[in-house]
mmCIF file of C-alpha atoms and ligand atoms in Angstrom:
data_model
loop_
_atom_site.group_PDB
_atom_site.id
_atom_site.type_symbol
_atom_site.label_atom_id
_atom_site.label_comp_id
_atom_site.label_asym_id
_atom_site.label_seq_id
_atom_site.Cartn_x
_atom_site.Cartn_y
_atom_site.Cartn_z
ATOM 1 C CA UNK A 26 -1.798 18.446 -21.828
ATOM 2 C CA UNK A 27 -3.351 14.945 -21.828
ATOM 3 C CA UNK A 28 -6.007 16.191 -19.427
ATOM 4 C CA UNK A 29 -7.086 14.396 -16.213
ATOM 5 C CA UNK A 30 -5.812 10.963 -15.544
ATOM 6 C CA UNK A 31 -7.992 10.120 -12.573
ATOM 7 C CA UNK A 32 -6.923 6.817 -11.088
ATOM 8 C CA UNK A 33 -9.731 4.938 -9.731
ATOM 9 C CA UNK A 34 -9.951 1.835 -7.557
ATOM 10 C CA UNK A 35 -12.610 -0.712 -7.184
ATOM 11 C CA UNK A 36 -13.136 -3.942 -5.252
ATOM 12 C CA UNK A 37 -14.863 -6.503 -7.356
ATOM 13 C CA UNK A 38 -15.713 -10.219 -7.021
ATOM 14 C CA UNK A 39 -13.351 -12.270 -9.092
ATOM 15 C CA UNK A 40 -16.038 -13.834 -10.873
ATOM 16 C CA UNK A 41 -17.633 -10.696 -11.882
ATOM 17 C CA UNK A 42 -14.237 -9.684 -13.493
ATOM 18 C CA UNK A 43 -14.176 -12.744 -15.505
ATOM 19 C CA UNK A 44 -17.460 -11.619 -17.270
ATOM 20 C CA UNK A 45 -16.054 -8.505 -18.830
ATOM 21 C CA UNK A 46 -15.450 -8.222 -22.553
ATOM 22 C CA UNK A 47 -12.036 -7.567 -23.952
ATOM 23 C CA UNK A 48 -12.649 -3.743 -24.373
ATOM 24 C CA UNK A 49 -13.380 -3.219 -20.558
ATOM 25 C CA UNK A 50 -9.744 -4.210 -19.926
ATOM 26 C CA UNK A 51 -8.410 -1.604 -22.098
ATOM 27 C CA UNK A 52 -8.849 0.883 -19.069
ATOM 28 C CA UNK A 53 -7.469 -1.420 -16.465
ATOM 29 C CA UNK A 54 -3.958 -0.500 -15.168
ATOM 30 C CA UNK A 55 -3.416 -3.400 -13.086
ATOM 31 C CA UNK A 56 -5.416 -6.300 -10.767
ATOM 32 C CA UNK A 57 -4.525 -7.396 -7.471
ATOM 33 C CA UNK A 58 -6.311 -10.670 -6.872
ATOM 34 C CA UNK A 59 -6.693 -11.759 -2.974
ATOM 35 C CA UNK A 60 -7.143 -15.083 -1.845
ATOM 36 C CA UNK A 61 -4.600 -17.851 -2.460
ATOM 37 C CA UNK A 62 -5.327 -18.650 -6.095
ATOM 38 C CA UNK A 63 -2.588 -16.818 -8.005
ATOM 39 C CA UNK A 64 -3.843 -17.980 -11.299
ATOM 40 C CA UNK A 65 -5.713 -15.064 -12.586
ATOM 41 C CA UNK A 66 -7.233 -15.196 -16.323
ATOM 42 C CA UNK A 67 -6.653 -11.413 -17.472
ATOM 43 C CA UNK A 68 -5.414 -10.501 -20.650
ATOM 44 C CA UNK A 69 -1.749 -10.735 -20.721
ATOM 45 C CA UNK A 70 -1.087 -7.113 -20.968
ATOM 46 C CA UNK A 71 -2.646 -6.453 -17.492
ATOM 47 C CA UNK A 72 0.004 -6.657 -14.562
ATOM 48 C CA UNK A 73 -1.273 -8.913 -11.888
ATOM 49 C CA UNK A 74 -0.023 -8.466 -8.362
ATOM 50 C CA UNK A 75 -0.445 -11.862 -6.712
ATOM 51 C CA UNK A 76 -0.388 -10.876 -3.076
ATOM 52 C CA UNK A 77 -1.804 -14.146 -1.946
ATOM 53 C CA UNK A 78 -2.909 -13.042 1.528
ATOM 54 C CA UNK A 79 -6.035 -14.996 2.692
ATOM 55 C CA UNK A 80 -9.289 -13.151 2.309
ATOM 56 C CA UNK A 81 -11.508 -13.125 5.505
ATOM 57 C CA UNK A 82 -15.430 -12.920 5.998
ATOM 58 C CA UNK A 83 -16.482 -13.262 2.526
ATOM 59 C CA UNK A 84 -17.601 -16.475 0.379
ATOM 60 C CA UNK A 85 -15.663 -15.055 -2.777
ATOM 61 C CA UNK A 86 -12.549 -13.672 -3.683
ATOM 62 C CA UNK A 87 -12.228 -10.129 -3.994
ATOM 63 C CA UNK A 88 -10.011 -8.257 -6.718
ATOM 64 C CA UNK A 89 -8.595 -4.790 -6.451
ATOM 65 C CA UNK A 90 -8.878 -3.278 -9.709
ATOM 66 C CA UNK A 91 -7.094 0.032 -10.572
ATOM 67 C CA UNK A 92 -8.192 2.212 -13.763
ATOM 68 C CA UNK A 93 -7.048 5.276 -15.277
ATOM 69 C CA UNK A 94 -9.220 7.325 -17.667
ATOM 70 C CA UNK A 95 -6.305 7.572 -20.346
ATOM 71 C CA UNK A 96 -5.106 5.420 -23.103
ATOM 72 C CA UNK A 97 -2.649 2.907 -21.876
ATOM 73 C CA UNK A 98 0.052 0.793 -22.945
ATOM 74 C CA UNK A 99 2.140 -2.235 -21.262
ATOM 75 C CA UNK A 100 5.376 -3.437 -21.037
ATOM 76 C CA UNK A 101 8.218 -5.281 -19.056
ATOM 77 C CA UNK A 102 11.438 -3.300 -17.576
ATOM 78 C CA UNK A 103 13.636 -6.064 -15.966
ATOM 79 C CA UNK A 104 11.498 -8.016 -13.535
ATOM 80 C CA UNK A 105 8.676 -5.021 -13.474
ATOM 81 C CA UNK A 106 5.519 -5.710 -15.615
ATOM 82 C CA UNK A 107 3.770 -2.144 -15.940
ATOM 83 C CA UNK A 108 0.859 -0.611 -17.623
ATOM 84 C CA UNK A 109 0.697 3.192 -17.953
ATOM 85 C CA UNK A 110 -0.840 6.192 -19.516
ATOM 86 C CA UNK A 111 0.573 9.625 -20.160
ATOM 87 C CA UNK A 112 0.302 10.343 -16.365
ATOM 88 C CA UNK A 113 0.273 7.395 -14.105
ATOM 89 C CA UNK A 114 1.696 3.951 -14.184
ATOM 90 C CA UNK A 115 1.068 0.910 -12.148
ATOM 91 C CA UNK A 116 3.829 -1.697 -11.735
ATOM 92 C CA UNK A 117 4.134 -5.134 -10.035
ATOM 93 C CA UNK A 118 7.124 -7.234 -9.360
ATOM 94 C CA UNK A 119 7.546 -10.731 -7.838
ATOM 95 C CA UNK A 120 11.119 -11.887 -6.366
ATOM 96 C CA UNK A 121 11.786 -15.074 -4.598
ATOM 97 C CA UNK A 122 14.312 -14.508 -1.872
ATOM 98 C CA UNK A 123 17.309 -16.334 -3.248
ATOM 99 C CA UNK A 124 18.096 -18.867 -0.414
ATOM 100 C CA UNK A 125 16.013 -20.311 2.224
ATOM 101 C CA UNK A 126 15.372 -18.010 5.180
ATOM 102 C CA UNK A 127 17.300 -19.253 8.383
ATOM 103 C CA UNK A 128 15.991 -17.943 11.700
ATOM 104 C CA UNK A 129 18.169 -16.334 14.296
ATOM 105 C CA UNK A 130 20.812 -13.931 14.294
ATOM 106 C CA UNK A 131 23.125 -15.575 11.937
ATOM 107 C CA UNK A 132 20.631 -16.015 9.090
ATOM 108 C CA UNK A 133 21.792 -14.727 5.686
ATOM 109 C CA UNK A 134 20.170 -11.368 4.869
ATOM 110 C CA UNK A 135 18.475 -12.809 1.707
ATOM 111 C CA UNK A 136 15.652 -10.703 2.215
ATOM 112 C CA UNK A 137 17.806 -7.409 2.153
ATOM 113 C CA UNK A 138 19.343 -8.655 -1.042
ATOM 114 C CA UNK A 139 15.852 -9.192 -2.570
ATOM 115 C CA UNK A 140 14.558 -5.762 -1.245
ATOM 116 C CA UNK A 141 17.700 -4.122 -2.736
ATOM 117 C CA UNK A 142 17.099 -5.856 -6.134
ATOM 118 C CA UNK A 143 13.346 -5.061 -6.406
ATOM 119 C CA UNK A 144 13.564 -1.348 -5.678
ATOM 120 C CA UNK A 145 16.606 -0.903 -7.831
ATOM 121 C CA UNK A 146 14.667 -2.567 -10.800
ATOM 122 C CA UNK A 147 11.589 -0.466 -9.747
ATOM 123 C CA UNK A 148 13.328 2.942 -9.668
ATOM 124 C CA UNK A 149 15.395 2.209 -12.876
ATOM 125 C CA UNK A 150 12.037 1.416 -14.529
ATOM 126 C CA UNK A 151 10.584 4.530 -13.500
ATOM 127 C CA UNK A 152 13.545 6.718 -14.424
ATOM 128 C CA UNK A 153 13.652 5.007 -17.901
ATOM 129 C CA UNK A 154 9.917 5.268 -18.508
ATOM 130 C CA UNK A 155 9.484 8.842 -17.395
ATOM 131 C CA UNK A 156 7.385 8.317 -14.036
ATOM 132 C CA UNK A 157 9.977 9.120 -11.586
ATOM 133 C CA UNK A 158 7.413 9.941 -8.868
ATOM 134 C CA UNK A 159 6.539 6.918 -6.925
ATOM 135 C CA UNK A 160 3.048 7.523 -5.239
ATOM 136 C CA UNK A 161 2.243 4.583 -3.292
ATOM 137 C CA UNK A 162 4.019 1.197 -2.824
ATOM 138 C CA UNK A 163 2.573 -2.094 -1.293
ATOM 139 C CA UNK A 164 5.174 -4.563 -0.039
ATOM 140 C CA UNK A 165 4.233 -8.151 1.068
ATOM 141 C CA UNK A 166 6.941 -10.490 2.269
ATOM 142 C CA UNK A 167 7.200 -13.773 4.277
ATOM 143 C CA UNK A 168 7.385 -13.608 8.124
ATOM 144 C CA UNK A 169 7.686 -10.036 8.763
ATOM 145 C CA UNK A 170 8.332 -10.519 12.344
ATOM 146 C CA UNK A 171 10.813 -13.190 12.252
ATOM 147 C CA UNK A 172 14.036 -12.699 14.194
ATOM 148 C CA UNK A 173 16.948 -11.787 11.684
ATOM 149 C CA UNK A 174 20.411 -10.377 11.744
ATOM 150 C CA UNK A 175 19.051 -6.884 12.422
ATOM 151 C CA UNK A 176 16.264 -7.468 15.064
ATOM 152 C CA UNK A 177 13.532 -8.616 12.858
ATOM 153 C CA UNK A 178 12.959 -9.086 9.081
ATOM 154 C CA UNK A 179 11.050 -5.909 8.998
ATOM 155 C CA UNK A 180 14.145 -4.184 10.106
ATOM 156 C CA UNK A 181 16.213 -5.788 7.257
ATOM 157 C CA UNK A 182 13.564 -4.674 4.659
ATOM 158 C CA UNK A 183 13.840 -1.066 6.077
ATOM 159 C CA UNK A 184 17.632 -0.931 5.843
ATOM 160 C CA UNK A 185 17.632 -2.332 2.099
ATOM 161 C CA UNK A 186 14.480 -0.038 1.161
ATOM 162 C CA UNK A 187 16.299 3.005 2.626
ATOM 163 C CA UNK A 188 19.442 2.465 0.926
ATOM 164 C CA UNK A 189 17.995 1.616 -2.321
ATOM 165 C CA UNK A 190 16.059 5.161 -2.166
ATOM 166 C CA UNK A 191 19.372 6.715 -1.707
ATOM 167 C CA UNK A 192 21.156 4.747 -4.363
ATOM 168 C CA UNK A 193 18.318 5.919 -6.657
ATOM 169 C CA UNK A 194 18.870 9.559 -5.813
ATOM 170 C CA UNK A 195 15.474 9.874 -4.007
ATOM 171 C CA UNK A 196 15.020 11.827 -0.733
ATOM 172 C CA UNK A 197 14.353 9.663 2.275
ATOM 173 C CA UNK A 198 12.297 12.243 4.432
ATOM 174 C CA UNK A 199 9.486 14.375 3.245
ATOM 175 C CA UNK A 200 8.351 13.802 -0.151
ATOM 176 C CA UNK A 201 8.503 10.052 -0.015
ATOM 177 C CA UNK A 202 5.772 7.817 -1.215
ATOM 178 C CA UNK A 203 3.020 6.274 1.020
ATOM 179 C CA UNK A 204 3.394 2.622 1.628
ATOM 180 C CA UNK A 205 2.507 -0.506 3.478
ATOM 181 C CA UNK A 206 4.404 -3.420 4.530
ATOM 182 C CA UNK A 207 2.722 -6.636 5.519
ATOM 183 C CA UNK A 208 3.761 -10.277 6.530
ATOM 184 C CA UNK A 209 2.569 -13.211 3.948
ATOM 185 C CA UNK A 210 2.958 -16.769 4.754
ATOM 186 C CA UNK A 211 6.218 -18.663 5.090
ATOM 187 C CA UNK A 212 7.801 -19.413 1.868
ATOM 188 C CA UNK A 213 6.148 -16.567 0.011
ATOM 189 C CA UNK A 214 8.247 -14.474 -2.385
ATOM 190 C CA UNK A 215 8.699 -10.829 -2.221
ATOM 191 C CA UNK A 216 5.664 -9.299 -3.868
ATOM 192 C CA UNK A 217 5.581 -5.324 -4.470
ATOM 193 C CA UNK A 218 3.176 -3.287 -6.493
ATOM 194 C CA UNK A 219 3.096 0.405 -6.887
ATOM 195 C CA UNK A 220 1.451 3.439 -8.575
ATOM 196 C CA UNK A 221 4.013 6.119 -10.080
ATOM 197 C CA UNK A 222 3.266 9.453 -11.867
ATOM 198 C CA UNK A 223 4.955 11.683 -14.402
ATOM 199 C CA UNK A 224 4.316 14.533 -12.033
ATOM 200 C CA UNK A 225 5.214 15.008 -8.285
ATOM 201 C CA UNK A 226 2.290 14.537 -5.955
ATOM 202 C CA UNK A 227 1.926 15.885 -2.318
ATOM 203 C CA UNK A 228 3.238 13.940 0.596
ATOM 204 C CA UNK A 229 1.272 14.256 4.000
ATOM 205 C CA UNK A 230 2.159 13.450 7.389
ATOM 206 C CA UNK A 231 -0.045 12.962 10.574
ATOM 207 C CA UNK A 232 0.129 15.470 13.231
ATOM 208 C CA UNK A 233 -0.849 12.734 15.873
ATOM 209 C CA UNK A 234 2.162 10.662 14.737
ATOM 210 C CA UNK A 235 5.976 11.061 14.506
ATOM 211 C CA UNK A 236 6.866 10.690 10.959
ATOM 212 C CA UNK A 237 8.045 7.120 10.112
ATOM 213 C CA UNK A 238 11.191 8.351 8.458
ATOM 214 C CA UNK A 239 12.064 9.926 11.976
ATOM 215 C CA UNK A 240 11.051 6.945 13.976
ATOM 216 C CA UNK A 241 13.830 6.488 16.994
ATOM 217 C CA UNK A 242 16.211 3.501 16.740
ATOM 218 C CA UNK A 243 14.216 1.325 19.053
ATOM 219 C CA UNK A 244 12.024 0.399 15.866
ATOM 220 C CA UNK A 245 15.204 -0.701 13.977
ATOM 221 C CA UNK A 246 18.573 0.774 12.987
ATOM 222 C CA UNK A 247 17.159 2.269 9.965
ATOM 223 C CA UNK A 248 13.866 4.287 9.772
ATOM 224 C CA UNK A 249 11.181 3.076 7.392
ATOM 225 C CA UNK A 250 10.898 5.284 4.281
ATOM 226 C CA UNK A 251 7.199 6.411 3.749
ATOM 227 C CA UNK A 252 4.940 9.204 4.387
ATOM 228 C CA UNK A 253 1.486 8.622 6.219
ATOM 229 C CA UNK A 254 -0.430 9.574 2.606
ATOM 230 C CA UNK A 255 -0.059 10.966 -0.895
ATOM 231 C CA UNK A 256 -2.382 13.499 -2.522
ATOM 232 C CA UNK A 257 -2.042 12.840 -6.014
ATOM 233 C CA UNK A 258 -3.500 15.982 -7.503
ATOM 234 C CA UNK A 259 -4.387 17.456 -10.121
ATOM 235 C CA UNK A 260 -2.637 15.591 -12.951
ATOM 236 C CA UNK A 261 -2.630 12.206 -11.820
ATOM 237 C CA UNK A 262 -6.231 12.517 -10.528
ATOM 238 C CA UNK A 263 -7.376 13.928 -7.187
ATOM 239 C CA UNK A 264 -6.758 10.637 -5.363
ATOM 240 C CA UNK A 265 -5.958 10.352 -1.758
ATOM 241 C CA UNK A 266 -3.871 7.262 -1.280
ATOM 242 C CA UNK A 267 -2.959 6.698 2.676
ATOM 243 C CA UNK A 268 -0.183 4.430 3.930
ATOM 244 C CA UNK A 269 -0.878 1.396 6.255
ATOM 245 C CA UNK A 270 -2.302 3.085 9.295
ATOM 246 C CA UNK A 271 -2.204 1.414 12.737
ATOM 247 C CA UNK A 272 -2.822 2.217 16.521
ATOM 248 C CA UNK A 273 0.366 4.263 16.706
ATOM 249 C CA UNK A 274 0.411 7.673 18.638
ATOM 250 C CA UNK A 275 3.584 9.705 18.602
ATOM 251 C CA UNK A 276 5.869 6.758 17.733
ATOM 252 C CA UNK A 277 4.238 4.364 20.422
ATOM 253 C CA UNK A 278 1.747 1.356 19.847
ATOM 254 C CA UNK A 279 -1.251 2.192 21.910
ATOM 255 C CA UNK A 280 -3.804 -0.511 23.227
ATOM 256 C CA UNK A 281 -1.618 -3.561 22.673
ATOM 257 C CA UNK A 282 -3.714 -6.620 23.181
ATOM 258 C CA UNK A 283 -6.923 -4.858 22.309
ATOM 259 C CA UNK A 284 -7.935 -5.245 18.781
ATOM 260 C CA UNK A 285 -11.155 -3.115 18.859
ATOM 261 C CA UNK A 286 -9.253 -0.319 20.513
ATOM 262 C CA UNK A 287 -6.556 -0.564 17.830
ATOM 263 C CA UNK A 288 -8.916 -0.355 15.096
ATOM 264 C CA UNK A 289 -10.737 2.779 16.669
ATOM 265 C CA UNK A 290 -7.289 4.417 16.992
ATOM 266 C CA UNK A 291 -6.438 3.588 13.471
ATOM 267 C CA UNK A 292 -9.664 5.166 12.286
ATOM 268 C CA UNK A 293 -8.711 8.319 14.246
ATOM 269 C CA UNK A 294 -5.502 8.451 12.384
ATOM 270 C CA UNK A 295 -7.215 7.877 9.034
ATOM 271 C CA UNK A 296 -9.762 10.847 10.054
ATOM 272 C CA UNK A 297 -6.479 13.095 10.730
ATOM 273 C CA UNK A 298 -5.359 12.249 7.267
ATOM 274 C CA UNK A 299 -8.339 13.179 5.760
ATOM 275 C CA UNK A 300 -8.332 16.457 7.259
ATOM 276 C CA UNK A 301 -4.864 17.186 6.399
ATOM 277 C CA UNK A 302 -5.805 16.203 2.672
ATOM 278 C CA UNK A 303 -8.671 18.575 2.699
ATOM 279 C CA UNK A 304 -6.595 21.096 4.475
ATOM 280 C CA UNK A 305 -3.933 21.132 1.731
ATOM 281 C CA UNK A 306 -6.234 21.003 -1.163
ATOM 282 C CA UNK A 307 -8.148 23.816 0.127
ATOM 283 C CA UNK A 308 -11.397 22.297 -0.302
ATOM 284 C CA UNK A 309 -13.347 19.637 1.528
ATOM 285 C CA UNK A 310 -12.774 16.869 -0.927
ATOM 286 C CA UNK A 311 -12.428 13.837 1.102
ATOM 287 C CA UNK A 312 -14.494 12.233 3.882
ATOM 288 C CA UNK A 313 -14.119 9.148 5.749
ATOM 289 C CA UNK A 314 -17.400 7.992 4.788
ATOM 290 C CA UNK A 315 -16.408 7.920 1.120
ATOM 291 C CA UNK A 316 -13.091 6.148 1.283
ATOM 292 C CA UNK A 317 -12.398 2.462 0.228
ATOM 293 C CA UNK A 318 -10.664 0.278 2.749
ATOM 294 C CA UNK A 319 -8.302 -2.697 3.022
ATOM 295 C CA UNK A 320 -8.132 -4.095 6.711
ATOM 296 C CA UNK A 321 -5.126 -6.369 7.635
ATOM 297 C CA UNK A 322 -5.848 -8.784 10.590
ATOM 298 C CA UNK A 323 -3.225 -10.619 12.365
ATOM 299 C CA UNK A 324 -5.429 -13.101 14.241
ATOM 300 C CA UNK A 325 -8.507 -14.331 12.346
ATOM 301 C CA UNK A 326 -9.863 -14.885 15.586
ATOM 302 C CA UNK A 327 -10.337 -10.935 16.135
ATOM 303 C CA UNK A 328 -12.022 -10.675 12.738
ATOM 304 C CA UNK A 329 -15.563 -10.584 14.256
ATOM 305 C CA UNK A 330 -14.682 -7.831 16.863
ATOM 306 C CA UNK A 331 -13.055 -5.670 14.312
ATOM 307 C CA UNK A 332 -15.887 -5.819 11.937
ATOM 308 C CA UNK A 333 -18.402 -4.921 14.978
ATOM 309 C CA UNK A 334 -16.126 -2.033 15.895
ATOM 310 C CA UNK A 335 -15.635 -0.765 12.505
ATOM 311 C CA UNK A 336 -19.412 -0.916 11.662
ATOM 312 C CA UNK A 337 -19.876 1.649 14.451
ATOM 313 C CA UNK A 338 -17.218 3.777 12.626
ATOM 314 C CA UNK A 339 -18.004 3.649 9.107
ATOM 315 C CA UNK A 340 -21.296 3.376 7.039
ATOM 316 C CA UNK A 341 -22.196 0.037 5.585
ATOM 317 C CA UNK A 342 -21.839 1.522 2.163
ATOM 318 C CA UNK A 343 -18.069 1.788 2.412
ATOM 319 C CA UNK A 344 -16.168 -1.188 0.771
ATOM 320 C CA UNK A 345 -14.002 -2.948 3.210
ATOM 321 C CA UNK A 346 -11.908 -5.795 2.397
ATOM 322 C CA UNK A 347 -10.452 -7.932 5.060
ATOM 323 C CA UNK A 348 -7.229 -9.855 4.711
ATOM 324 C CA UNK A 349 -5.111 -12.036 7.172
ATOM 325 C CA UNK A 350 -1.595 -10.530 7.342
ATOM 326 C CA UNK A 351 1.263 -10.078 9.743
ATOM 327 C CA UNK A 352 1.881 -6.391 10.846
ATOM 328 C CA UNK A 353 5.157 -5.022 11.091
ATOM 329 C CA UNK A 354 5.288 -4.600 14.851
ATOM 330 C CA UNK A 355 4.426 -7.647 16.974
ATOM 331 C CA UNK A 356 2.100 -5.673 19.190
ATOM 332 C CA UNK A 357 -0.153 -4.407 16.478
ATOM 333 C CA UNK A 358 -3.186 -6.499 15.591
ATOM 334 C CA UNK A 359 -4.788 -4.764 12.777
ATOM 335 C CA UNK A 360 -3.854 -2.112 10.228
ATOM 336 C CA UNK A 361 -5.976 -0.168 7.696
ATOM 337 C CA UNK A 362 -5.373 1.362 4.574
ATOM 338 C CA UNK A 363 -7.675 3.749 2.432
ATOM 339 C CA UNK A 364 -8.117 5.383 -0.998
ATOM 340 C CA UNK A 365 -10.166 8.145 -1.864
ATOM 341 C CA UNK A 366 -11.363 9.677 -5.066
ATOM 342 C CA UNK A 367 -12.662 13.065 -5.447
ATOM 343 C CA UNK A 368 -14.316 14.820 -8.286
ATOM 344 C CA UNK A 369 -12.058 17.367 -10.160
ATOM 345 C CA UNK A 370 -12.382 20.637 -8.654
ATOM 346 C CA UNK A 371 -10.596 23.282 -10.598
ATOM 347 C CA UNK A 372 -11.004 25.994 -7.994
ATOM 348 C CA UNK A 373 -8.895 24.192 -5.422
ATOM 349 C CA UNK A 374 -5.927 23.121 -7.596
ATOM 350 C CA UNK A 375 -4.255 26.328 -7.741
ATOM 351 C CA UNK A 376 -0.997 24.523 -6.836
HETATM 352 C C1 LIG B 17 3.476 2.202 11.397
HETATM 353 O O1 LIG B 17 3.016 3.158 10.950
HETATM 354 C C2 LIG B 17 2.916 0.721 11.158
HETATM 355 O O2 LIG B 17 7.200 -0.005 6.306
HETATM 356 O O3 LIG B 17 6.123 0.840 4.607
HETATM 357 C C3 LIG B 17 2.567 1.396 8.051
HETATM 358 C C4 LIG B 17 2.727 1.767 6.780
HETATM 359 C C5 LIG B 17 3.841 0.653 8.624
HETATM 360 C C6 LIG B 17 3.812 1.595 6.029
HETATM 361 C C7 LIG B 17 6.234 0.534 5.637
HETATM 362 C C8 LIG B 17 4.759 0.373 7.902
HETATM 363 C C9 LIG B 17 4.837 0.737 6.485
HETATM 364 O O4 LIG B 17 4.829 2.263 11.335
HETATM 365 C C10 LIG B 17 3.701 -0.027 10.022
#
């Protein structure tokens, strides 16, 4: 046994990261710099996921830093740059869509091709390296709401993702990874980063919501392939990773046009996931007050209202990073995701 490979995330100002000595980087799995400057001076062994979304409401740029408490090594597998310990792997990949994106129903499905390629490379890397269990995957691509051959580009993405799971002999319901899919600026490449594990995690659903993999056809011909959250425990380290969580009840968007009400509903959904995680672990491991958050805001003009509302729902001590992004349904104004780490609790890890 290699012991606990606790995954930890922290949100650090870019300037602070640059001050760390070489030795500090040994425990870093990967870095996700926000803001639009993709050049990031980390040691070349560290995978950098250049998500490139504008950061809101702060004078500096934040970096999401993933760390693990086990010896790490880095490598490349196809387009995937990864860093991994015995239990967990962080990987990232950037793929340009191969031809200019044309609008309208006749546009070529270049996003489908890029998505198919990206996921094929990711699963090939995970199978080859011995981390077959995808825990959480972050997807960013240009113009997610733009009309395309299958309704919107997000629907094309869903079709290609689902097919890629099947081709890689993965299930497409139940034990599927947590995820998010957000729209970046026009011309941005497909940027994906992910956490995977050598051992299976526990996928969670939200009792207030229809599982995304069972969404009816009105949201696109192929359902999205993700679970509402993943509980990575015990070997991958007592970590709760929620999916992007929005103002959806059942399968329907609620509070269209009202950003404050949407963020309230989203927090109610995260609260439900925390309760599920605690129920499944058989211990009160996680609380809404102790998670770390990222909030995706569609219209920067809604930022102040969303911050005011969130200040009523979360203690000021919660780290919250605000990013501008398009959300996958046109009527969604905001989406939130959370990560929680809990202290190892031997008594609760009987499964
Ligand atoms: C939703 O609940 C909102 O396609 O990977 C949230 C999380 C959403 C993940 C994805 C989409 C995805 O349906 C959108």
